[in-house]
Coordinates of C-alpha atoms in Angstrom, one line a residue:
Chain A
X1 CA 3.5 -38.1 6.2
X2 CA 1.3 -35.3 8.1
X3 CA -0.1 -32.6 5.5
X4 CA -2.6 -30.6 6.9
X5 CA -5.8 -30.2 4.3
X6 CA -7.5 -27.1 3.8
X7 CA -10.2 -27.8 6.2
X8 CA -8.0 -28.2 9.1
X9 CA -5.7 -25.1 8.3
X10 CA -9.5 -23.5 8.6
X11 CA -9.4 -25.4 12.0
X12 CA -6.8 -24.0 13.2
X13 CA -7.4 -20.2 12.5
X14 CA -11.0 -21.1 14.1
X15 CA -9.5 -22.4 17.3
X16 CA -7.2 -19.5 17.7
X17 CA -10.4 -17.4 17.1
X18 CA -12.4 -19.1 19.6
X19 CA -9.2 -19.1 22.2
X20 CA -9.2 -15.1 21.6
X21 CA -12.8 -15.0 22.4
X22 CA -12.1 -16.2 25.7
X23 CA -12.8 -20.7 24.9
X24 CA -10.1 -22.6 27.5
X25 CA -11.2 -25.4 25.4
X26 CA -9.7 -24.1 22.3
X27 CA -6.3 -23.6 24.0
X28 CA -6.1 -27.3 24.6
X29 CA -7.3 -28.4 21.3
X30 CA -4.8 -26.0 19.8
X31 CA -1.6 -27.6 21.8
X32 CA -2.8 -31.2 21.5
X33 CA -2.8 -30.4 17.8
X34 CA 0.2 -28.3 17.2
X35 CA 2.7 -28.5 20.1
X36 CA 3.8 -32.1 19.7
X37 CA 4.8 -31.3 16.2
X38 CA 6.8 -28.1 16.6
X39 CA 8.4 -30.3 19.3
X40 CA 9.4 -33.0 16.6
X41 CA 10.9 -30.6 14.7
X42 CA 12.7 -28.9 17.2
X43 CA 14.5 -32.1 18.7
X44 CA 15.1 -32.9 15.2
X45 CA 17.0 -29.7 14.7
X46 CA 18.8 -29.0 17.9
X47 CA 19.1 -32.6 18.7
X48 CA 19.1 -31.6 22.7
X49 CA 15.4 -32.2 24.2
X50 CA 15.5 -29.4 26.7
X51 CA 16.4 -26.7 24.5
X52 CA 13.6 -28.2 22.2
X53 CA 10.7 -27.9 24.6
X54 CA 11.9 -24.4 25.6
X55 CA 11.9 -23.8 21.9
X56 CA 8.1 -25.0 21.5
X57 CA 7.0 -23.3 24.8
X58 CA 8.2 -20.7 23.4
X59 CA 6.6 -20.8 19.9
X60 CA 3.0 -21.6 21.6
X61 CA 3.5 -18.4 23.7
X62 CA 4.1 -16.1 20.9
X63 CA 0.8 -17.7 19.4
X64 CA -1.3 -17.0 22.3
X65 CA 0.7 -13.3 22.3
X66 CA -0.8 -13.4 18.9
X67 CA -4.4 -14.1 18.8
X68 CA -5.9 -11.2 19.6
X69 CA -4.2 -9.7 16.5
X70 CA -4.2 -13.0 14.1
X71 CA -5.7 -12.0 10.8
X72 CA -7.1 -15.2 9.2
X73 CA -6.6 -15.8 5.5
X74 CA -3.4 -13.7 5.6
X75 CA -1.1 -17.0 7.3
X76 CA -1.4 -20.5 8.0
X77 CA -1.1 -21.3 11.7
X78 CA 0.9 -23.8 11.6
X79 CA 3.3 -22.5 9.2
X80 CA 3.6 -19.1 11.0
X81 CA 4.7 -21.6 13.6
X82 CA 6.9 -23.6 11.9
X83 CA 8.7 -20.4 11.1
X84 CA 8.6 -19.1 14.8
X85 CA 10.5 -22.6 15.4
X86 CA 12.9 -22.8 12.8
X87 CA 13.7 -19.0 14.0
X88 CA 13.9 -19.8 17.4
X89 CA 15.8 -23.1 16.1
X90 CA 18.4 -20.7 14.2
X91 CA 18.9 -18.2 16.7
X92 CA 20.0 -21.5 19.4
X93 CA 22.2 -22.8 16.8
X94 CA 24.0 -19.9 16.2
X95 CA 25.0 -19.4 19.3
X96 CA 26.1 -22.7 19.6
X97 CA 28.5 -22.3 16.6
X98 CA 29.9 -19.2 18.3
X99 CA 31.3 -21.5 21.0
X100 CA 28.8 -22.2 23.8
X101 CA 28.5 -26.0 24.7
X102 CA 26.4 -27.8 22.3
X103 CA 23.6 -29.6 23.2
X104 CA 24.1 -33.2 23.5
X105 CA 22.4 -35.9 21.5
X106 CA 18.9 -37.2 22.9
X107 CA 17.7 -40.3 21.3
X108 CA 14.7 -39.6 19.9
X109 CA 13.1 -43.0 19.5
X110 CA 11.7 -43.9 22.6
X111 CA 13.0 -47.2 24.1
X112 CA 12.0 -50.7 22.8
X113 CA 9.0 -52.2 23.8
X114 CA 8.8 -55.6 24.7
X115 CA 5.7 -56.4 23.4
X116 CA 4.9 -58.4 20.1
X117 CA 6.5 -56.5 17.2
X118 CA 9.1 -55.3 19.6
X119 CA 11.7 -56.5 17.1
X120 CA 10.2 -54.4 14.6
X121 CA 10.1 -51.6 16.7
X122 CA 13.4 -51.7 17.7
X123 CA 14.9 -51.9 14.2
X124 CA 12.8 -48.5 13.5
X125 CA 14.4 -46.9 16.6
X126 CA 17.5 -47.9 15.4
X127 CA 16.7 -46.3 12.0
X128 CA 15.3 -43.4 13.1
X129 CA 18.5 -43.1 15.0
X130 CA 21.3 -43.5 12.8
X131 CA 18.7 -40.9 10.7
X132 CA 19.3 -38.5 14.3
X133 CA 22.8 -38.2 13.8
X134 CA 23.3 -38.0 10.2
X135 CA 20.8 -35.4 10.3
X136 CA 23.2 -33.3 13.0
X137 CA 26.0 -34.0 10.9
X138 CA 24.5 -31.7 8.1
X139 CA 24.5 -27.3 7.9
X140 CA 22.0 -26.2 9.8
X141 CA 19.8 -25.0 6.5
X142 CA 19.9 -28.1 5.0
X143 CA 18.8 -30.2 8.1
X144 CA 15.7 -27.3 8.4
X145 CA 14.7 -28.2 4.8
X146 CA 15.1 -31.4 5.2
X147 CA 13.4 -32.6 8.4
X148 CA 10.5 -30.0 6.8
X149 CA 10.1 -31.6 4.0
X150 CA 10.8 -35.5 4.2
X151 CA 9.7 -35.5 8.3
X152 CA 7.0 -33.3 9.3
X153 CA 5.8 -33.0 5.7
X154 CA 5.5 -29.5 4.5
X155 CA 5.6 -28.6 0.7
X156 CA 8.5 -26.9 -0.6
X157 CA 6.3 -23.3 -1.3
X158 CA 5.2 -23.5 2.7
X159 CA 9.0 -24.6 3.5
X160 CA 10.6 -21.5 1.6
X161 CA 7.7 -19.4 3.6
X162 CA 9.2 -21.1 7.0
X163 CA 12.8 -20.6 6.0
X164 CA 12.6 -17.1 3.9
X165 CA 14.2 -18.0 0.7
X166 CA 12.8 -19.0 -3.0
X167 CA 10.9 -22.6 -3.6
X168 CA 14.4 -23.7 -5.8
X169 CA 16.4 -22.9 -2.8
X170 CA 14.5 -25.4 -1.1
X171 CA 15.1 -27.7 -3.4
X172 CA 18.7 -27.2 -3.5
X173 CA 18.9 -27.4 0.1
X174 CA 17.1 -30.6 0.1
X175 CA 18.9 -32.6 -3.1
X176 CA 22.1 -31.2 -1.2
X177 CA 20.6 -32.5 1.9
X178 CA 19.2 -36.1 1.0
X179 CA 22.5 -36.7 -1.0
X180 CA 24.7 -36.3 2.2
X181 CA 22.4 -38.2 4.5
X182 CA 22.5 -40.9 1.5
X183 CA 26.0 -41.1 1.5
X184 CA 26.3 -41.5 5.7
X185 CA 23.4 -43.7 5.5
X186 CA 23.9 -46.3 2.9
X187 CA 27.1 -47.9 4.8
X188 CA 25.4 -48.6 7.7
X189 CA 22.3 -50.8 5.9
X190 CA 23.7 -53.8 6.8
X191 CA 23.3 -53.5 10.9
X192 CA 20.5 -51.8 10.2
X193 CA 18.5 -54.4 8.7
X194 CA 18.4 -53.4 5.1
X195 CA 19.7 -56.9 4.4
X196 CA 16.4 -58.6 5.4
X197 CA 14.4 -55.9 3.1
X198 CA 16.1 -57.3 0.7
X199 CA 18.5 -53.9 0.2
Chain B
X1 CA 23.1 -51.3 -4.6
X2 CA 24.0 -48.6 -6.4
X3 CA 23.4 -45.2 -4.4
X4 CA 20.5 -44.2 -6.6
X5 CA 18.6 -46.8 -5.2
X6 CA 19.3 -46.0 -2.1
X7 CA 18.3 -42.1 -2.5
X8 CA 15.0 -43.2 -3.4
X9 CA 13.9 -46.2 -1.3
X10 CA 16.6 -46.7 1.5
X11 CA 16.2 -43.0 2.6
X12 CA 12.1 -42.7 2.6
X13 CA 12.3 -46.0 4.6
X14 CA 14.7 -44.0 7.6
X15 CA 12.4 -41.0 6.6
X16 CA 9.5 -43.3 7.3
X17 CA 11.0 -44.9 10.4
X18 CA 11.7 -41.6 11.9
X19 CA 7.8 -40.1 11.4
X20 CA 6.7 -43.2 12.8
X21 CA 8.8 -42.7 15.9
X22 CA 7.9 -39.1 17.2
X23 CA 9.3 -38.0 19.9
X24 CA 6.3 -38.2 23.1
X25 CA 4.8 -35.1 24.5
X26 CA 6.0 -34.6 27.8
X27 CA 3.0 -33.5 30.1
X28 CA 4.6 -31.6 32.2
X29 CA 5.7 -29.3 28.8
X30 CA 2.1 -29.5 27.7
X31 CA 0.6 -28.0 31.3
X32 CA 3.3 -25.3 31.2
X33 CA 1.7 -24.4 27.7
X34 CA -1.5 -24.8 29.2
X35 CA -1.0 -22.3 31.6
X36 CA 0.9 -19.8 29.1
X37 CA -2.6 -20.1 27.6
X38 CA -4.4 -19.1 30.6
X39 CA -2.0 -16.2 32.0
X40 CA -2.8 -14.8 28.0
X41 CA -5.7 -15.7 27.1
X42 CA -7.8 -12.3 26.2
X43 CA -10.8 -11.2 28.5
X44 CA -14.1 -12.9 26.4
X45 CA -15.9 -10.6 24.3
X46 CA -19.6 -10.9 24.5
X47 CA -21.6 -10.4 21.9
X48 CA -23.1 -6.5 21.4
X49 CA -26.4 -7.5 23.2
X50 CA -25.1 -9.0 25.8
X51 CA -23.1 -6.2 26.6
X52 CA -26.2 -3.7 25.9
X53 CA -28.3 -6.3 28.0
X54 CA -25.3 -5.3 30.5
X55 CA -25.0 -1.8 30.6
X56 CA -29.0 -1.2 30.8
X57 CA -28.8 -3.3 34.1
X58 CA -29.7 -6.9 33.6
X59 CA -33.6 -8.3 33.6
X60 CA -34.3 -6.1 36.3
X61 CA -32.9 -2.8 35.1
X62 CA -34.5 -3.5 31.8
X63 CA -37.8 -4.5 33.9
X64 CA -37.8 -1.4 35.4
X65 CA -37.7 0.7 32.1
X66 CA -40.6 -1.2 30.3
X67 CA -42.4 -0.5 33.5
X68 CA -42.1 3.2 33.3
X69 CA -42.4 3.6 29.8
X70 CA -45.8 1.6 29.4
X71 CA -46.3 3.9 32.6
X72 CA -45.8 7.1 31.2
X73 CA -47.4 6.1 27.7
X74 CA -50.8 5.4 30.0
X75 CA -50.7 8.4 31.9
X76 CA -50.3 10.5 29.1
X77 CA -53.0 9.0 27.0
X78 CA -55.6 8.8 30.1
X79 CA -54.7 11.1 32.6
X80 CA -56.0 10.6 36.5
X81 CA -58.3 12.8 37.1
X82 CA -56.5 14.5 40.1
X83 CA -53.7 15.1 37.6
X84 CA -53.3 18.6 36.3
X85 CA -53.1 17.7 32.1
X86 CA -49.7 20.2 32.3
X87 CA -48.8 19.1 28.9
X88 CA -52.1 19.9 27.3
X89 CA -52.6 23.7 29.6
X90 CA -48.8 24.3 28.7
X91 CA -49.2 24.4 24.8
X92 CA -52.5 25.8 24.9
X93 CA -51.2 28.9 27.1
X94 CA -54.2 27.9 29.6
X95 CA -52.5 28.7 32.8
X96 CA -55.1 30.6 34.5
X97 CA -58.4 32.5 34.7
X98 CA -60.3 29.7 36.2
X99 CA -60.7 28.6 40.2
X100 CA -59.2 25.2 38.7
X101 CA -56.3 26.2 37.2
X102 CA -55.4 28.7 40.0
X103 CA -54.9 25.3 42.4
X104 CA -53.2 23.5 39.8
X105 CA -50.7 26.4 40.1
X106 CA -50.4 26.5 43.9
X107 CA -49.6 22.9 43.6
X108 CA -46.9 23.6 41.1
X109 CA -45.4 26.6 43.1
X110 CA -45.9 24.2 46.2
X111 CA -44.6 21.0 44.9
X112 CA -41.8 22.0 42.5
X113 CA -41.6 25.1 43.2
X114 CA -42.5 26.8 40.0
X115 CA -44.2 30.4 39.5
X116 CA -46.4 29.7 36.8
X117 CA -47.7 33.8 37.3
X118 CA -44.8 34.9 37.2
X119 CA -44.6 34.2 33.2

């Protein structure tokens, strides 16, 4: 689980700095750390990889619309962009429930290696996968809160930040969240290898 | 298995599979970012002397004003002696009287063309 310490949130507000002052390099240090993150989440959520890179394109552009302007201390940078997503993330969703196509399912496991450990590998995918669509089978708040909190690893204070609501909403929309996923999850253990965990 | 125990330790262990399977940056996403960057990226700032540095012309505008203040500063301390002292006859109302000062007003009147008579 990725939980960013106070000394790189600092890193981040100094690399937007330096990428306002005119530093290329800063730019580049700033996507290498941030983008492939927002686009986690945002494949996560939409489950459709276009519309989740135009989603994190978008998000980075809004932060380099930003810098000039950005006021350290008063936002973390990634969490300002977590909500940017999750915004963006809403705003695509909704529309989809109001009838346009929805976006198909991407796998988001990348494809088995055939390498030593390949098996291993394979039965992650396969987790991470059956995780995919039970996650799309949930309300769109719920899936937010809970690919925030048990994915990319947020606390529930920066996740009701990111989603606009209290700290025990986020709780509620995780319990709520976890207990579905639970419930899809738990009858599929067998072909998913829990039976040579020992589950 | 009771569902409890699947809540806490079958669930973190998709959780866990899914973090350890993110999804791959694609480059051509990341050079399209890139270049966002670039098209936005502010005009650098340099810092207040650079700028001063700048305006005042560089090393050889700034050259050029030591010069002719070290300049002035010498010839108003020492004088040439072919040099009316203007500064010295203006306060002390000296302005004529004497063969000397009468030249050193035809200069003036010739050379920039003041009437120093006149006043």
């Amino acid at each position: 689980m990725q939980i960013l310490s106070d000394d790189q949130r600092d890193a981040d507000a100094e690399l937007l700095q330096r990428y306002a002052n005119g530093d290329a390099t800063a730019a580049r240090l700033l996507t290498t750390r941030l983008a492939p993150r927002l686009l986690g989440h945002a494949l996560r959520v939409l489950g459709d990889r276009a519309e989740a890179e135009d989603v994190a394109q978008e998000a980075m552009l809004r932060l380099w619309r930003q810098a000039p302007d950005w006021r350290s201390g008063e936002a973390k940078v990634s969490t300002w962009l977590y909500r940017v997503v999750a915004n963006l993330c809403t705003d695509r969703l909704r529309r989809r429930n109001s009838g346009a196509v929805p976006g198909g399912l991407d796998a988001v496991a990348e494809p088995a290696d055939p390498t030593p450990g390949a098996a291993e590998k394979m039965q992650q995918a396969a987790r991470a996968d059956a995780l995919q669509k039970a996650l799309e089978s949930l309300p769109d708040r719920q899936r937010q809160a809970v690919v925030l909190r048990h994915i990319d690893g947020l606390t529930n204070p920066e996740i009701a930040e990111i989603l606009d609501v209290g700290v025990e909403a986020v709780e509620s929309l995780t319990a709520r969240g976890k207990r579905a996923l639970a419930a899809q999850l738990s009858g599929q253990r067998d072909a998913l290898g829990y039976e040579d965990d020992g589950f | 298995m009771k569902m409890t125990d699947f809540d806490q330790d079958g669930l973190e262990d998709f959780f866990a599979a899914a973090r350890a399977t993110p999804p791959p940056m694609p480059a051509d996403l990341q050079a399209r970012i890139l270049a966002d960057a670039a098209a936005h990226m502010p005009a650098a700032r340099p810092a207040w002397h650079r700028v001063l540095w700048q305006l005042l012309g560089g090393s050889a505008g700034v050259g050029g004003l030591v010069t002719a203040a070290v300049v002035g500063v010498w010839i108003g301390v020492a004088p040439p002696a072919n040099l009316p002292d203007l500064a010295g006859q203006v306060v002390a109302g000296q302005m004529g009287g004497t063969a000397e000062s009468e030249a050193e007003t035809e200069l003036l009147t010739s050379v920039y063309g003041w009437d120093m008579e006149e006043s």
